[in-house]
Amino acid sequence: MKFFVANWKMNHAFDETDEWLDVFFRNFLYNSRNLKDKEIVVCPPVFLLDYFDTELMEDSLKYFEILVKETGKPADEFTPQELNEVLLRDRPIHLGAQDCHHEESGSFTGDVSANMLTKVGCEYVILGHCERRSCHGESNEIVAKKLAIAAKNNLNPILCIGENKEVRDANNHLNFVREQLLHSIPRDVNFERLVIAYEPIWSIGTGVVPTLAQIEEMVNFIRKVVHEFFNDKIDHFFVLYGGSVNSKNSAEILTVENVDGFLIGKASLDPIEFLKICDINPKI
Ligand code: PGA
């Protein structure tokens, strides 16, 4: 399975969401078989989560109608469980948040809890993004607490790690990432699904992309460290690449063995560009 995670950051509102979903679904309905074995996750700003979830449900109903046609089975013969599977579990876009607080609840003005995210339909949450680490001073230890609370609330964490340019230039990137892994993943928690996004800070939003050899080295290193220290705690484990991914470089990066997909910032704001990265040729 390949992951395509759209991180909208602090961009887009209602109109853009309508437009994005409209373009996505028009092309998706046309190409729906092409999405098999692809896990598409969209992480809009927190105020849009509920709206996105509702819109998604309506668009998924259209998808259901297509399935009905394909199977030849009348719509009223679908059991509630089958209907639920299409509309919830098998819906073509999964919802993710960009962060959550590390406590269950309490006096944390402006913050959002993992449980609240679950209630608005989130299945994933990005944690430890470098913009959170640098702008909000999030340490590995705080990130580890966030992973624990996310797992407790049935959210799949997408843990972001990656070195800055100085660390890379000093050839210390493997040590740095190893430390991030060892301190950002809690030891005493079981994860049904853990996604790790390797995002070198020098690549995020810069247009500079590591070489395929650099990506391969790091992705394999991350797998090795996780297998060594956390193997028995994680049922399903995926490693993504993030940093200046676009429709021109995505196919090549995906040829790197062991890259399970992408975390995409800027390029995910444009639905056509995002669909191309997902290898769905937009027709409309
Ligand atoms: P970018 O951002 O694709 O715009 O480089 C990636 C990210 O920050 O997750």
Coordinates of C-alpha atoms and ligand atoms in Angstrom, one line a residue:
M1 CA 0.0 0.0 0.0
K2 CA 1.2 3.5 -0.9
F3 CA 0.4 6.6 1.2
F4 CA -0.4 10.0 -0.2
V5 CA -0.8 12.4 2.7
A6 CA -1.8 16.0 1.9
N7 CA -0.7 18.5 4.5
W8 CA -2.6 21.7 3.8
K9 CA -0.9 23.5 6.7
M10 CA -2.6 26.9 7.3
N11 CA -4.2 27.2 3.9
H12 CA -7.6 26.8 2.3
A13 CA -11.1 27.5 3.7
F14 CA -14.6 26.4 2.7
D15 CA -14.7 27.5 -1.0
E16 CA -11.3 26.0 -1.7
T17 CA -12.3 22.8 0.0
D18 CA -15.5 22.5 -2.1
E19 CA -13.5 23.1 -5.2
W20 CA -10.7 20.6 -4.2
L21 CA -13.2 17.8 -3.4
D22 CA -15.1 18.5 -6.6
V23 CA -12.1 18.1 -8.8
F24 CA -10.9 15.1 -6.8
F25 CA -14.2 13.3 -7.0
R26 CA -14.8 14.0 -10.6
N27 CA -11.5 12.4 -11.5
F28 CA -11.7 9.8 -8.8
L29 CA -15.0 8.5 -10.1
Y30 CA -13.6 8.2 -13.5
N31 CA -10.5 6.5 -12.2
S32 CA -11.6 4.7 -9.1
R33 CA -9.9 1.4 -9.8
N34 CA -6.6 3.3 -10.0
L35 CA -6.9 4.0 -6.3
K36 CA -6.7 0.4 -5.2
D37 CA -3.8 0.0 -2.7
K38 CA -3.5 3.7 -2.2
E39 CA -4.2 5.3 1.1
I40 CA -5.1 8.9 0.5
V41 CA -5.1 11.1 3.6
V42 CA -6.0 14.8 3.7
C43 CA -5.0 16.9 6.7
P44 CA -6.8 20.3 6.4
P45 CA -6.6 23.0 9.1
V46 CA -8.4 22.1 12.2
F47 CA -11.4 24.4 11.7
L48 CA -12.2 22.6 8.4
L49 CA -12.2 19.0 9.8
D50 CA -15.9 18.7 10.5
Y51 CA -16.9 20.4 7.2
F52 CA -14.5 18.2 5.2
D53 CA -15.8 15.1 6.9
T54 CA -19.4 16.0 6.0
E55 CA -18.6 16.9 2.4
L56 CA -16.6 13.7 2.1
M57 CA -19.6 11.7 3.3
E58 CA -21.8 13.2 0.7
D59 CA -19.3 12.6 -2.1
S60 CA -18.7 9.1 -0.9
L61 CA -22.5 8.5 -1.4
K62 CA -21.9 9.1 -5.1
Y63 CA -19.1 6.6 -4.9
F64 CA -21.5 4.1 -3.4
E65 CA -23.9 4.6 -6.3
I66 CA -21.1 3.7 -8.7
L67 CA -20.2 0.6 -6.7
V68 CA -23.9 -0.4 -6.8
K69 CA -23.9 -0.1 -10.5
E70 CA -20.6 -2.1 -10.8
T71 CA -21.7 -4.9 -8.5
G72 CA -25.2 -5.1 -10.1
K73 CA -26.6 -5.6 -6.6
P74 CA -29.6 -3.3 -5.8
A75 CA -28.7 -0.6 -3.3
D76 CA -31.4 -1.7 -0.8
E77 CA -29.7 -5.2 -0.6
F78 CA -26.6 -3.8 1.0
T79 CA -26.5 -4.6 4.7
P80 CA -25.9 -1.6 7.1
Q81 CA -22.5 -3.1 7.7
E82 CA -21.6 -3.1 4.0
L83 CA -22.9 0.5 3.6
N84 CA -20.9 1.5 6.6
E85 CA -17.8 0.0 5.1
V86 CA -18.1 1.9 1.9
L87 CA -19.0 5.2 3.6
L88 CA -16.6 5.0 6.5
R89 CA -13.8 2.4 6.2
D90 CA -13.5 2.3 2.4
R91 CA -14.1 5.9 1.6
P92 CA -11.5 7.1 -0.8
I93 CA -10.1 9.9 1.3
H94 CA -9.2 9.5 5.0
L95 CA -9.2 12.5 7.2
G96 CA -6.2 13.6 9.2
A97 CA -5.3 16.4 11.6
Q98 CA -2.0 18.4 11.7
D99 CA -1.5 18.1 15.4
C100 CA -3.1 17.3 18.8
H101 CA -2.3 18.2 22.4
H102 CA -0.4 15.7 24.5
E103 CA -3.0 15.7 27.4
E104 CA -6.4 14.1 27.3
S105 CA -8.3 17.3 28.2
G106 CA -8.0 20.4 30.4
S107 CA -7.1 24.1 30.5
F108 CA -5.1 24.4 27.3
T109 CA -6.4 27.4 25.5
G110 CA -6.4 27.1 21.7
D111 CA -5.5 23.4 21.7
V112 CA -7.3 20.4 20.4
S113 CA -7.3 16.9 22.0
A114 CA -6.9 13.6 20.2
N115 CA -10.3 12.5 21.3
M116 CA -11.9 15.6 19.7
L117 CA -10.2 14.7 16.5
T118 CA -11.6 11.2 16.6
K119 CA -15.0 12.6 17.1
V120 CA -14.9 14.7 13.9
G121 CA -13.9 11.7 11.8
C122 CA -10.0 11.8 11.9
E123 CA -8.2 8.6 11.4
Y124 CA -4.7 10.1 11.3
V125 CA -2.8 12.9 13.0
I126 CA 0.6 14.4 11.9
L127 CA 2.8 14.7 14.9
G128 CA 6.2 16.3 15.4
H129 CA 6.2 18.2 12.1
C130 CA 9.3 20.4 12.0
E131 CA 7.2 23.5 11.9
R132 CA 5.6 22.5 15.2
R133 CA 9.0 21.6 16.6
S134 CA 10.6 25.0 15.6
C135 CA 7.6 27.4 15.9
H136 CA 6.1 25.8 19.1
G137 CA 9.2 24.4 20.7
E138 CA 8.0 20.8 20.7
S139 CA 10.6 18.5 22.0
N140 CA 10.9 14.7 21.2
E141 CA 9.5 14.0 24.7
I142 CA 6.4 16.1 24.0
V143 CA 6.0 14.4 20.6
A144 CA 6.3 11.0 22.3
K145 CA 3.4 11.9 24.7
K146 CA 1.4 13.0 21.7
L147 CA 2.0 9.7 19.9
A148 CA 0.8 7.9 23.1
I149 CA -2.4 9.9 23.4
A150 CA -3.1 9.5 19.7
A151 CA -2.8 5.7 19.8
K152 CA -5.0 5.6 22.9
N153 CA -7.7 7.5 21.0
N154 CA -7.4 5.2 17.9
L155 CA -5.7 7.8 15.8
N156 CA -2.8 6.6 13.6
P157 CA 0.2 8.9 14.1
I158 CA 2.2 10.2 11.2
L159 CA 5.5 11.0 13.0
C160 CA 7.7 13.5 11.2
I161 CA 11.4 13.4 11.6
G162 CA 14.4 14.9 9.7
E163 CA 17.6 16.8 10.1
N164 CA 18.4 20.4 9.2
K165 CA 21.1 21.5 6.8
E166 CA 23.9 21.9 9.4
V167 CA 23.4 18.4 10.7
R168 CA 23.4 17.0 7.1
D169 CA 26.5 19.0 6.2
A170 CA 28.3 17.7 9.3
N171 CA 27.4 14.2 8.2
N172 CA 25.6 13.6 11.4
H173 CA 22.1 13.0 9.9
L174 CA 21.9 9.3 10.8
N175 CA 22.7 9.9 14.5
F176 CA 20.3 12.8 14.6
V177 CA 17.4 10.8 13.2
R178 CA 18.2 7.8 15.4
E179 CA 17.9 10.1 18.5
Q180 CA 14.6 11.5 17.2
L181 CA 13.2 8.0 16.7
L182 CA 14.3 6.7 20.1
H183 CA 12.9 9.7 21.9
S184 CA 9.8 10.5 19.9
I185 CA 8.3 7.0 19.9
P186 CA 7.0 5.9 23.3
R187 CA 8.3 2.5 24.4
D188 CA 5.3 1.3 26.3
V189 CA 2.6 1.8 23.7
N190 CA 1.3 -0.6 21.0
F191 CA 0.6 0.9 17.6
E192 CA -1.8 -0.7 15.2
R193 CA -0.4 1.4 12.5
L194 CA 2.6 3.8 12.7
V195 CA 3.6 6.0 9.8
I196 CA 6.9 7.8 9.9
A197 CA 7.6 10.6 7.4
Y198 CA 11.2 11.4 6.8
E199 CA 11.3 15.1 6.0
P200 CA 14.7 16.7 5.8
I201 CA 14.2 20.3 6.9
W202 CA 16.4 21.6 4.2
S203 CA 14.0 20.2 1.6
I204 CA 10.6 21.4 3.0
G205 CA 9.2 24.2 0.9
T206 CA 12.6 24.9 -0.7
G207 CA 12.3 22.9 -4.0
V208 CA 15.5 21.1 -3.1
V209 CA 15.1 17.3 -3.0
P210 CA 17.6 14.8 -1.7
T211 CA 19.2 12.4 -4.2
L212 CA 17.5 9.0 -4.5
A213 CA 20.5 7.5 -2.8
Q214 CA 20.1 9.9 0.2
I215 CA 16.4 9.0 0.5
E216 CA 17.2 5.3 0.2
E217 CA 19.9 5.4 2.9
M218 CA 17.6 7.2 5.4
V219 CA 14.5 5.2 4.7
N220 CA 16.4 1.9 5.3
F221 CA 18.1 3.3 8.3
I222 CA 14.7 4.3 9.8
R223 CA 13.4 0.8 9.2
K224 CA 16.5 -0.7 10.8
V225 CA 16.2 1.4 14.0
V226 CA 12.5 0.9 14.3
H227 CA 12.8 -2.9 13.9
E228 CA 15.6 -3.0 16.4
F229 CA 13.9 -1.0 19.2
F230 CA 10.1 -1.1 18.6
N231 CA 9.4 -4.2 16.5
D232 CA 7.1 -6.0 18.9
K233 CA 5.0 -2.8 19.6
I234 CA 4.0 -2.0 16.0
D235 CA 1.6 -4.1 13.9
H236 CA 1.9 -2.1 10.6
F237 CA 4.7 0.3 9.9
F238 CA 5.2 2.6 6.9
V239 CA 8.0 5.1 6.0
L240 CA 7.1 8.1 3.8
Y241 CA 9.3 10.8 2.2
G242 CA 8.3 14.5 2.5
G243 CA 9.9 17.7 1.2
S244 CA 9.2 19.5 -2.1
V245 CA 7.4 16.5 -3.6
N246 CA 5.6 17.4 -6.8
S247 CA 4.2 15.7 -9.9
K248 CA 7.5 16.0 -11.7
N249 CA 9.6 14.2 -9.1
S250 CA 7.1 11.9 -7.4
A251 CA 7.3 8.9 -9.8
E252 CA 11.1 8.8 -9.6
I253 CA 11.1 9.0 -5.8
L254 CA 8.6 6.1 -5.6
T255 CA 11.1 3.9 -7.4
V256 CA 13.2 4.0 -4.3
E257 CA 12.8 0.7 -2.6
N258 CA 11.0 0.8 0.8
V259 CA 9.5 4.3 0.3
D260 CA 5.8 3.8 1.2
G261 CA 4.6 7.1 -0.1
F262 CA 4.6 10.8 0.5
L263 CA 3.8 13.6 2.9
I264 CA 3.0 16.5 0.6
G265 CA 2.7 20.2 1.5
K266 CA 2.5 22.9 -1.1
A267 CA 1.7 20.6 -4.1
S268 CA -1.3 19.1 -2.3
L269 CA -3.1 22.4 -2.3
D270 CA -3.8 22.0 -6.0
P271 CA -6.1 19.0 -6.5
I272 CA -4.8 18.4 -10.1
E273 CA -1.2 18.3 -8.9
F274 CA -2.1 16.1 -6.0
L275 CA -4.0 13.6 -8.3
K276 CA -1.0 13.5 -10.6
I277 CA 1.3 12.7 -7.6
C278 CA -1.2 9.9 -6.7
D279 CA -0.7 8.6 -10.3
I280 CA -4.2 9.3 -11.3
N281 CA -4.3 11.1 -14.6
P282 CA -6.8 13.9 -14.2
K283 CA -9.2 14.0 -17.1
I284 CA -11.5 16.8 -16.1
Ligands
PGA1 P1 6.4 20.8 1.0 O1 6.0 20.5 2.6 O2 5.9 19.6 0.2 O3 5.7 22.1 0.7 O4 7.9 20.9 0.9 C1 6.1 19.2 3.1 C2 5.8 19.2 4.6 O5 6.1 20.2 5.3 O6 5.1 18.3 5.1

